[in-house]
Each structure stands twice: as structure tokens, then as C-alpha cells.
Short mmCIF file of C-alpha atoms in Angstrom, two decimals:
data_model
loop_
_atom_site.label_atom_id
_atom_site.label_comp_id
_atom_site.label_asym_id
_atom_site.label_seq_id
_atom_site.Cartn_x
_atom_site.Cartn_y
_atom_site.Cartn_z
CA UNK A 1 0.00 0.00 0.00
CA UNK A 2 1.53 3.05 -1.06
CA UNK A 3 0.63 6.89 0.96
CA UNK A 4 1.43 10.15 -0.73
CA UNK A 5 2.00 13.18 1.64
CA UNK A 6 1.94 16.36 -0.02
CA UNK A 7 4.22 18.66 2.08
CA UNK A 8 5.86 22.43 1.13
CA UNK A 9 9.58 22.14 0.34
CA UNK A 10 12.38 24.44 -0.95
CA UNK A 11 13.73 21.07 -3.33
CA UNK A 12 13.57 17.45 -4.30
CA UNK A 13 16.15 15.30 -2.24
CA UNK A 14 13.94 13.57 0.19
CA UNK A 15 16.76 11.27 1.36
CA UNK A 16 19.11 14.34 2.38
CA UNK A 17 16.35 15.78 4.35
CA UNK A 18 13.68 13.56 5.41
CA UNK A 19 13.88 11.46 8.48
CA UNK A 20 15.79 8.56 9.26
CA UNK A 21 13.49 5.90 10.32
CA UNK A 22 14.53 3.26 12.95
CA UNK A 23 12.68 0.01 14.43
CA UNK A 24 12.70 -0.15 18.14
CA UNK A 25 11.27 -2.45 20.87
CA UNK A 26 10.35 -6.14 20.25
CA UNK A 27 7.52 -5.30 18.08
CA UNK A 28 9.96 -3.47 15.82
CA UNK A 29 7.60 -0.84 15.68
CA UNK A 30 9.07 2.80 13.74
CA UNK A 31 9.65 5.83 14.80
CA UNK A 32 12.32 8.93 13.42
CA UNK A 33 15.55 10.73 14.02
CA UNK A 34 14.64 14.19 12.86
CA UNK A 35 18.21 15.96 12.36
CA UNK A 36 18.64 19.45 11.40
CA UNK A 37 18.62 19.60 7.63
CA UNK A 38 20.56 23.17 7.33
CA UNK A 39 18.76 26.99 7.46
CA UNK A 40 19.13 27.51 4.35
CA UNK A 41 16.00 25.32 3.15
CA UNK A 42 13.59 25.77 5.89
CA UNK A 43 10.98 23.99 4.55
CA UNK A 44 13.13 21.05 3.52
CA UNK A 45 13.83 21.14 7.52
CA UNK A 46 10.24 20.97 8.69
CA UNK A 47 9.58 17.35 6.27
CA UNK A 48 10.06 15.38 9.38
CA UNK A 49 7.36 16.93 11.55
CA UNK A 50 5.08 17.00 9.12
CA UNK A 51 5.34 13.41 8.17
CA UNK A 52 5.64 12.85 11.94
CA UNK A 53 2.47 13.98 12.47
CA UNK A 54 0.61 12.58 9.62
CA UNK A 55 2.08 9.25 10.62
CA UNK A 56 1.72 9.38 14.10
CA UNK A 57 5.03 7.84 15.09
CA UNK A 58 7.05 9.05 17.33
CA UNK A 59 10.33 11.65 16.23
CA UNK A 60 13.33 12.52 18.12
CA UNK A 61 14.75 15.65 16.99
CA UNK A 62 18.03 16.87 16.90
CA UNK A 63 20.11 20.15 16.56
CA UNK A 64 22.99 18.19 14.94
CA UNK A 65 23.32 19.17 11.42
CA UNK A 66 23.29 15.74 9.06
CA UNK A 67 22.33 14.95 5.79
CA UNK A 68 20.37 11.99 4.90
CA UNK A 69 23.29 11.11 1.86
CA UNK A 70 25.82 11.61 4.54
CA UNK A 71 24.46 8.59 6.52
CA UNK A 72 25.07 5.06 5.24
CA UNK A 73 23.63 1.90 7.78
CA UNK A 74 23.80 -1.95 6.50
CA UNK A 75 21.05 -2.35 8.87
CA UNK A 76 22.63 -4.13 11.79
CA UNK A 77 24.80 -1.11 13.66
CA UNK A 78 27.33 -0.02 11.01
CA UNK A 79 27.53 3.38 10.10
CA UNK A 80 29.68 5.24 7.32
CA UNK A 81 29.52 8.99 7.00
CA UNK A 82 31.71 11.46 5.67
CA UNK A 83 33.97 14.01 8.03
CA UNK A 84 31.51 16.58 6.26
CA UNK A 85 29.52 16.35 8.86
CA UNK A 86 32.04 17.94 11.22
CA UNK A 87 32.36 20.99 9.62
CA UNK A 88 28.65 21.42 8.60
CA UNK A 89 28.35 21.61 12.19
CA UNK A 90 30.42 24.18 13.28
CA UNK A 91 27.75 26.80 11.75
CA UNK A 92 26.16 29.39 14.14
CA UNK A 93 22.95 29.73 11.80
CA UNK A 94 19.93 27.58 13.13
CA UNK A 95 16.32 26.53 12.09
CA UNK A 96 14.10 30.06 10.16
CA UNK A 97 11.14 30.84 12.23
CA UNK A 98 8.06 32.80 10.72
CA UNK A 99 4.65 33.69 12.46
CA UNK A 100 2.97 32.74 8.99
CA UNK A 101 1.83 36.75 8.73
CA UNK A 102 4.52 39.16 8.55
CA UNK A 103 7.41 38.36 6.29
CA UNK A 104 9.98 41.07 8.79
CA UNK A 105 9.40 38.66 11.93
CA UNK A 106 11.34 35.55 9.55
CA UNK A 107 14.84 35.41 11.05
CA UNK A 108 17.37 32.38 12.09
CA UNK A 109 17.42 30.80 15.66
CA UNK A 110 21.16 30.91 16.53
CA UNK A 111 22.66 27.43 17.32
CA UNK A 112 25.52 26.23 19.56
CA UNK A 113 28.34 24.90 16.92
CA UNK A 114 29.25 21.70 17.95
CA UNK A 115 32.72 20.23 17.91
CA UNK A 116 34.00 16.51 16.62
CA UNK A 117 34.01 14.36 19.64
CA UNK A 118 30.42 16.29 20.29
CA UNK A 119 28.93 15.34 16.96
CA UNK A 120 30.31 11.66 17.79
CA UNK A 121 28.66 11.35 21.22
CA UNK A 122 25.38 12.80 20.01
CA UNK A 123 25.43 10.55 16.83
CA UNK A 124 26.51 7.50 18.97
CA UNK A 125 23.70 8.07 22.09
CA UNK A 126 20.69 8.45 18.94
CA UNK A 127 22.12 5.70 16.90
CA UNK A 128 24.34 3.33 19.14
CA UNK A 129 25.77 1.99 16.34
CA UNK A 130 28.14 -1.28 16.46
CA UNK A 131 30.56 -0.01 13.91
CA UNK A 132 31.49 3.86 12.87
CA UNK A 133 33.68 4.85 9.87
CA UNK A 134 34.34 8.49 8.84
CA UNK A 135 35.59 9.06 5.07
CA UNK A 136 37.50 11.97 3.63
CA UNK A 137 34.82 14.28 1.83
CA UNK A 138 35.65 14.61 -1.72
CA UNK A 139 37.41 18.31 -2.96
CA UNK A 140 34.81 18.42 -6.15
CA UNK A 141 31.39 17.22 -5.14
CA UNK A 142 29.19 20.61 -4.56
CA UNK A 143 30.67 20.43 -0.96
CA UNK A 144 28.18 17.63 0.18
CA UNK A 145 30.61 15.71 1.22
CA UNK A 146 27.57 13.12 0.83
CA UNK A 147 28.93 9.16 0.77
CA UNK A 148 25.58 7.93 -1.44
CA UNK A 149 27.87 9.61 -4.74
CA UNK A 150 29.75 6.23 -4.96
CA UNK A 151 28.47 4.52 -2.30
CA UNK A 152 25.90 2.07 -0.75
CA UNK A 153 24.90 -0.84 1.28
CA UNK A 154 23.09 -3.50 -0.29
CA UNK A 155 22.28 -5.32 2.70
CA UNK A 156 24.50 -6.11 6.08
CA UNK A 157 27.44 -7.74 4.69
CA UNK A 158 28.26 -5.62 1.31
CA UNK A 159 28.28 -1.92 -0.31
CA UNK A 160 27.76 -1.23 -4.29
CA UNK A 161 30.24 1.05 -5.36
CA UNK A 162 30.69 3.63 -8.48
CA UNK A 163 33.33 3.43 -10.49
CA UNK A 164 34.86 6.91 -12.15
CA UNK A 165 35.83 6.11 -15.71
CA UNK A 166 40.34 5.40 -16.34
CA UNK A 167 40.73 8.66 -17.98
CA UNK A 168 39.97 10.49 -14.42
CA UNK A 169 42.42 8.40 -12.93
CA UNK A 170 45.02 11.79 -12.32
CA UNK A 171 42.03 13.30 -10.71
CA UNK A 172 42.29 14.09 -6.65
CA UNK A 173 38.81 12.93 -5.82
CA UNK A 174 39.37 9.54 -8.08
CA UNK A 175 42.28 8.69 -5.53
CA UNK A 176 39.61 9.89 -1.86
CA UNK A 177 36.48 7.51 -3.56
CA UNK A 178 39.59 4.82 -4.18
CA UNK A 179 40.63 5.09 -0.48
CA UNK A 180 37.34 5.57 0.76
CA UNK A 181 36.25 2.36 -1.00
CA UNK A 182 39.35 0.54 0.55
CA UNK A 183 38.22 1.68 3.64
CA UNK A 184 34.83 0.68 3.92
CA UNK A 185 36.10 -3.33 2.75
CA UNK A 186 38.01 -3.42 5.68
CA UNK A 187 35.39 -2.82 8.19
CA UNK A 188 33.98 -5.48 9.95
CA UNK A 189 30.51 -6.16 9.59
CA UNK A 190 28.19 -7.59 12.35
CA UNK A 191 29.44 -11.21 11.00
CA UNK A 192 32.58 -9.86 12.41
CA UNK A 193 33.99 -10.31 8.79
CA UNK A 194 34.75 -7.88 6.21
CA UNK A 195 32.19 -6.23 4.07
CA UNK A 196 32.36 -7.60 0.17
CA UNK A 197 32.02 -5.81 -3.05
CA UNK A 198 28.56 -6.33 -4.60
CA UNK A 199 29.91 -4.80 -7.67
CA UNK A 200 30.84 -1.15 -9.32
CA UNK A 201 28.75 1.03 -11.52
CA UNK A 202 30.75 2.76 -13.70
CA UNK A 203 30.58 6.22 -14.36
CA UNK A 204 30.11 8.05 -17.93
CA UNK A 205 32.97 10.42 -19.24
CA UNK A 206 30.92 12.89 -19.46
CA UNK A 207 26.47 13.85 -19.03
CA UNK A 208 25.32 12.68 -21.78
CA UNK A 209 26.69 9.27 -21.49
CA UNK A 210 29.01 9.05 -24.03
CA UNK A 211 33.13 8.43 -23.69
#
């Protein structure tokens, strides 16, 4: 069965700023981590309530700043993000607030910036995750530093990877996704073996698909 929720929104990537949904209890029943999304797409930020309440499950919301292609789970406790995250949240500028009548009283909530091993404990007490690998951000992505550009998991014991076509071999970020992908292999994975490759997708030279 398949529910639409029609919601106002400043863009299209659901998965960088909706919720990420969790299964608790011995009913596995759902509820959401609601993390800030960033103040400069307010509405984008406010997806997570609104679904929360249209769903009626419960959401746990958060003033650390995360992006939903930032957070990679196989399912069972391991976590890969990007170090991204760190500096996205040493910003001072919080959620907008409105009173829905006069456009003057719209204005940014300051936030407390919060340093690496504070992101870490905060990400650890909402997620407890088993394992926790941060990746070097990439120097030509749109400065995302987002881990879902060449990276996945499949299910708890493998990742799909992109592959960026030979003749960008010379190119710095070919080397960080080559490292990166290293990186994630050699993790453990809650088999307490290393994660496998469940293949590479490669990459076109250039948008229109061609070489």
C-alpha cells in the first residue's frame, strides 16, 4: 500500500532531508531521528514533523546538522559517514522561524556549533551503532561531502560502489572515492567479517553518457 503526503519544500532530495526511520522495541515498531537539515531550506527542515504527524510515530529531533546522503547503515549497527559532517556543524545559523503573517518577523534561531568528539557522542547516544567509519569528503562534489555519490549498502554484509571512468584516474577525488572504498572493505561487519564488493557502476565520461 503506497501513501502520498503532499508537504511544502524548498527542493527534491527527500533522502538528504527527510527522516531517518529506525525500528525499536520487540515489536519493531518505527519511529524517526529528525536531524537538522541546514537553514538555508527551511521547509526542507520541517519534512520530518510534518510526516511525523501525519504518521503518528514518534520523532526525536536533533540540533545536529546531518544529511540523509551523509548517513550510510547496513542495517545491523554499522555506520559510514563522511567528516563533512564535522564541519557542517560548526555553523552558528539555526532553524528560520516565521509567524505565517509578517514576512519582517522571519529570522534564524542561533545554534551552539558543535565540535568533533560532540557530533560523535550525540550521533553514537541516537544511533548506538556497532561499527562507525568516517571518510574523507571529496574536494569536487558541490561540498556535500555526501557518501551515497559512490556509495551504498546492499544489505548487512556488502556496499555497491561507483566506479569513475580510467581517464579520471590523475584526478584528486578519483584517488579519496579509491581510499574511501578501501576503507569501507576493511570494516567489519556484524558477521565480524569484512564487508564484500557487490559490484561497481561505472561512471560516464561525461552527461550525456558518451566516452
Amino acid at each position: 500500500k503506497l501513501r502520498f503526503f503532499v508537504s511544502a519544500g524548498n527542493f527534491f532530495w527527500f533522502r538528504d532531508c527527510g527522516p531517518i526511520c529506525f525500528y525499536y522495541g520487540n515489536e519493531d515498531k518505527l519511529a524517526m531521528l529528525d536531524f537538522f537539515y541546514g537553514a538555508n531550506r527551511p521547509l526542507d527542515d520541517l519534512l520530518p514533523s510534518v510526516l511525523h504527524r501525519k504518521m503518528g510515530i514518534p520523532n526525536y529531533i536533533t540540533t545536529v546538522l546531518w544529511e540523509g546522503g551523509n548517513c550510510l547503515v547496513d542495517g545491523c549497527g554499522g555506520l559510514v559517514t563522511s567528516n563533512a559532517m564535522y564541519r557542517n556543524n560548526q555553523t552558528t545559523y539555526g532553524p528560520v522561524t516565521w509567524d505565517k503573517k509578517d514576512y519582517k518577523s522571519i529570522k534564524y534561531i542561533e545554534r551552539t556549533p558543535l565540535n568533533e568528539d560532540e557530533v560523535d557522542e550525540a550521533l553514537y547516544g541516537m544511533l548506538g551503532q556497532r561499527s562507525y567509519a568516517v571518510l574523507k569528503d571529496l574536494k569536487h562534489d558541490g561540498g556535500t561531502g555526501h557518501v551515497d555519490l559512490y556509495a551504498d549498502a546492499l544489505d548487512e554484509n556488502g556496499f555497491l560502489f561507483t566506479k569513475m571512468p580510467e581517464k579520471y584516474s590523475k584526478w584528486e577525488d578519483y584517488a579519496l572515492v579509491e581510499e574511501n572504498v578501501d576503507l569501507m572493505y576493511n570494516q567489519l561487519n556484524c558477521w565480524e567479517s569484512k564487508y564484500y564488493d557487490k559490484g561497481r557502476l561505472p561512471f560516464p565520461s561525461r552527461d550525456d553518457g558518451s566516452d
